Amino acid sequence: MLKDACLSFCPAAVRRDHRPESTERALGAAKITGFLQTLFFAALLVFQYIAFIRQRTHQFGSVLGNAAPAVQAGGLIIFTFDFLIHPISLLLLYLMVEGALRFLGGVVFGEIVPSFSVFLAFKLRGYRRAKPQVVIEDTFENLPDGERVKIASAHPKSGWNATITIEIDGRWYEVEKEEIGMQPRTYIYLLRPAPMGKILRKYERYMLPAAESIGTIPEVQS
């Protein structure tokens, strides 16, 4: 559980190398931590703002106390602007917005939005080093029900979630679920026909592995 919660802050490249115990749990952790992050830094921002306004009121109270209401309102606007451009205020505001984006990304789009600070830390460390990879083709299989298909891949399909529509040989599919398989093709995607009225948010055309087409599976020769 703790591992999945930590990985919910990390970019996709890290989650590919250090897979969460449960992708659903990691997504849930992104929603929860994003919501808590928003509340926490919003509360800090409000407390800082109240303390700042009290300080400015104490400093300029003698000047603004007898001023016209319009002048007092203008002073409050100036104080608020002065507060918002302060580096600490900008940092708190950014962290609050980031938490909201992580929460909405998980709830609305079903995707894990990483923390930019964590992403930047891995980037500065040179985490993503280029290394040669052996090309391993996907395997494609029609399931017995005649409607669904299974694709096993050595690498994760970026963006393959409930929001994407996938075209395969002229037919449209959606992701039903993702499973963990055996090496070397550890990423298994079960696809089902997409309903006609589905809202097309994201689209991708999937090219079948060589010498394959829907309804035919090549025999493996020993």
Coordinates of C-alpha atoms in Angstrom, one line a residue:
M1 CA 0.0 0.0 0.0
L2 CA 2.8 2.5 0.9
K3 CA 4.7 1.6 -2.2
D4 CA 1.7 2.2 -4.4
A5 CA 1.0 5.5 -2.7
C6 CA 4.7 6.6 -3.2
L7 CA 4.5 5.5 -6.9
S8 CA 1.4 7.6 -7.4
F9 CA 3.6 10.7 -7.2
C10 CA 6.1 9.3 -9.7
P11 CA 6.2 9.7 -13.5
A12 CA 5.2 6.9 -15.8
A13 CA 8.9 6.0 -16.5
V14 CA 9.5 5.1 -12.9
R15 CA 6.3 3.1 -12.6
R16 CA 7.4 1.1 -15.6
D17 CA 10.6 0.1 -13.9
H18 CA 9.1 -0.3 -10.5
R19 CA 5.6 -1.6 -11.1
P20 CA 3.0 -0.9 -8.4
E21 CA 1.5 -3.9 -6.6
S22 CA -1.9 -2.9 -8.0
T23 CA -2.5 -0.3 -10.7
E24 CA -6.0 0.4 -9.4
R25 CA -4.6 0.9 -5.9
A26 CA -2.0 3.3 -7.2
L27 CA -4.7 5.2 -9.1
G28 CA -6.8 5.4 -5.9
A29 CA -3.8 6.7 -4.0
A30 CA -3.3 9.4 -6.6
K31 CA -6.9 10.5 -6.1
I32 CA -6.7 10.5 -2.3
T33 CA -3.2 12.1 -2.0
G34 CA -4.2 14.7 -4.6
F35 CA -7.3 15.6 -2.7
L36 CA -5.4 15.8 0.6
Q37 CA -2.6 17.8 -1.0
T38 CA -5.2 20.3 -2.2
L39 CA -6.8 20.7 1.2
F40 CA -3.6 20.9 3.1
F41 CA -1.9 23.6 1.0
A42 CA -5.2 25.5 0.6
A43 CA -5.5 25.7 4.4
L44 CA -1.9 26.8 4.6
L45 CA -2.5 29.5 2.0
V46 CA -5.6 30.8 3.8
F47 CA -3.7 30.9 7.2
Q48 CA -0.8 32.7 5.6
Y49 CA -3.1 35.2 4.0
I50 CA -5.0 35.9 7.2
A51 CA -1.7 36.4 9.1
F52 CA -0.4 38.6 6.3
I53 CA -3.5 40.8 6.2
R54 CA -3.4 41.2 10.0
Q55 CA 0.2 42.3 9.8
R56 CA -0.5 44.8 7.1
T57 CA -3.6 46.1 8.9
H58 CA -1.5 46.6 12.0
Q59 CA 1.1 48.5 10.0
F60 CA -1.3 50.7 8.0
G61 CA -4.3 50.7 10.3
S62 CA -3.8 54.3 11.4
V63 CA -3.7 55.4 7.7
L64 CA -6.6 53.3 6.4
G65 CA -8.8 53.5 9.5
N66 CA -10.2 57.0 8.7
A67 CA -10.1 56.6 4.9
A68 CA -13.1 56.2 2.6
P69 CA -14.4 52.7 2.0
A70 CA -13.2 52.8 -1.6
V71 CA -9.6 53.6 -0.4
Q72 CA -9.9 50.7 2.2
A73 CA -11.0 48.3 -0.5
G74 CA -8.2 49.4 -2.8
G75 CA -5.7 48.9 0.1
L76 CA -7.1 45.3 0.6
I77 CA -6.6 44.6 -3.1
I78 CA -3.0 45.9 -3.0
F79 CA -2.3 43.8 0.1
T80 CA -3.8 40.7 -1.6
F81 CA -1.7 41.2 -4.7
D82 CA 1.4 41.7 -2.6
F83 CA 0.7 38.5 -0.8
L84 CA 0.1 36.5 -4.0
I85 CA 3.4 37.5 -5.5
H86 CA 5.4 36.5 -2.5
P87 CA 7.6 33.4 -3.2
I88 CA 6.1 31.3 -0.4
S89 CA 2.6 32.1 -1.5
L90 CA 3.4 31.2 -5.1
L91 CA 4.8 27.9 -3.9
L92 CA 1.7 27.1 -1.8
L93 CA -0.6 28.1 -4.6
Y94 CA 1.3 25.8 -7.0
L95 CA 1.2 22.8 -4.7
M96 CA -2.5 23.4 -4.1
V97 CA -3.2 23.5 -7.9
E98 CA -1.0 20.5 -8.5
G99 CA -2.9 18.5 -5.9
A100 CA -6.2 19.5 -7.6
L101 CA -4.8 18.3 -11.0
R102 CA -3.7 15.0 -9.6
F103 CA -7.1 14.5 -8.0
L104 CA -9.1 15.5 -11.2
G105 CA -6.7 13.5 -13.4
G106 CA -7.5 10.3 -11.4
V107 CA -11.3 10.9 -11.1
V108 CA -12.1 12.3 -14.5
F109 CA -9.6 10.7 -16.8
G110 CA -8.5 7.6 -14.8
E111 CA -4.9 8.6 -15.1
I112 CA -2.1 9.1 -12.6
V113 CA -0.8 12.7 -12.8
P114 CA 2.7 12.7 -11.3
S115 CA 4.0 15.5 -9.0
F116 CA 6.2 17.9 -11.0
S117 CA 8.7 18.2 -8.2
V118 CA 9.1 14.4 -8.1
F119 CA 9.4 14.3 -11.9
L120 CA 12.0 17.0 -11.8
A121 CA 14.0 15.2 -9.2
F122 CA 14.2 12.1 -11.3
K123 CA 15.0 14.1 -14.4
L124 CA 17.9 15.9 -12.6
R125 CA 19.3 12.6 -11.4
G126 CA 19.3 11.4 -15.0
Y127 CA 17.0 8.5 -14.2
R128 CA 15.9 8.0 -17.7
R129 CA 19.0 6.7 -19.4
A130 CA 18.9 5.5 -22.9
K131 CA 19.6 1.8 -23.2
P132 CA 19.2 -0.6 -26.0
Q133 CA 16.1 -2.8 -25.9
V134 CA 15.3 -6.0 -27.7
V135 CA 12.3 -5.6 -29.9
I136 CA 9.7 -8.1 -28.8
E137 CA 6.5 -8.1 -30.9
D138 CA 3.1 -8.2 -29.3
T139 CA 0.9 -11.3 -29.3
F140 CA -2.7 -11.0 -30.4
E141 CA -5.5 -13.4 -29.6
N142 CA -9.2 -13.6 -30.2
L143 CA -11.0 -14.7 -27.0
P144 CA -13.5 -17.6 -27.2
D145 CA -16.5 -15.3 -27.0
G146 CA -15.6 -14.0 -30.5
E147 CA -16.0 -10.4 -29.4
R148 CA -13.1 -9.6 -27.1
V149 CA -9.4 -9.7 -27.9
K150 CA -6.2 -10.1 -25.8
I151 CA -3.0 -8.3 -26.5
A152 CA 0.2 -9.2 -24.6
S153 CA 3.1 -6.7 -24.8
A154 CA 6.6 -6.4 -23.5
H155 CA 6.1 -2.7 -22.9
P156 CA 3.1 -0.8 -21.5
K157 CA 0.7 0.9 -23.9
S158 CA 0.8 4.6 -23.0
G159 CA -2.7 6.0 -22.5
W160 CA -4.5 2.7 -22.8
N161 CA -7.2 3.2 -20.2
A162 CA -11.0 3.5 -20.1
T163 CA -10.9 6.8 -22.0
I164 CA -9.3 5.6 -25.2
T165 CA -10.8 4.1 -28.3
I166 CA -8.6 1.6 -30.2
E167 CA -9.0 0.7 -33.9
I168 CA -7.8 -2.7 -34.9
D169 CA -8.3 -3.8 -38.5
G170 CA -11.3 -1.5 -38.9
R171 CA -13.0 -2.4 -35.7
W172 CA -13.2 -0.2 -32.6
Y173 CA -12.4 -1.5 -29.1
E174 CA -12.1 -0.1 -25.6
V175 CA -9.9 -1.4 -22.7
E176 CA -11.8 -3.7 -20.5
K177 CA -8.9 -4.4 -18.0
E178 CA -5.2 -4.7 -17.7
E179 CA -3.5 -7.8 -16.3
I180 CA 0.0 -8.9 -15.3
G181 CA 1.5 -11.7 -17.4
M182 CA 4.6 -13.7 -17.6
Q183 CA 7.9 -12.6 -19.0
P184 CA 8.7 -11.3 -21.6
R185 CA 5.2 -10.0 -22.3
T186 CA 4.1 -8.8 -18.9
Y187 CA 1.5 -6.3 -20.0
I188 CA -1.8 -7.9 -21.0
Y189 CA -4.7 -5.9 -22.2
L190 CA -8.2 -7.3 -22.6
L191 CA -10.2 -5.3 -25.2
R192 CA -13.9 -5.4 -25.9
P193 CA -16.0 -3.8 -28.7
A194 CA -16.6 -0.1 -28.0
P195 CA -20.2 0.9 -27.9
M196 CA -21.5 3.0 -30.8
G197 CA -22.5 5.9 -28.5
K198 CA -19.1 6.2 -26.7
I199 CA -17.7 9.7 -26.6
L200 CA -14.4 9.7 -28.5
R201 CA -11.9 11.3 -26.2
K202 CA -8.7 9.7 -27.4
Y203 CA -8.1 7.5 -30.4
E204 CA -5.3 5.2 -31.5
R205 CA -4.9 2.8 -34.4
Y206 CA -3.2 -0.4 -33.4
M207 CA -1.1 -2.2 -36.0
L208 CA -1.4 -6.0 -35.7
P209 CA 1.9 -8.0 -35.3
A210 CA 3.4 -9.2 -38.5
A211 CA 1.5 -11.9 -40.4
E212 CA -1.6 -11.6 -38.2
S213 CA -5.2 -10.4 -38.8
I214 CA -8.3 -10.6 -36.7
G215 CA -9.5 -14.1 -36.5
T216 CA -6.2 -15.8 -37.3
I217 CA -3.4 -16.7 -34.9
P218 CA -0.2 -17.9 -36.4
E219 CA 1.0 -21.3 -35.2
V220 CA 4.2 -21.4 -33.2
Q221 CA 6.7 -23.8 -34.7
S222 CA 9.1 -25.6 -32.3

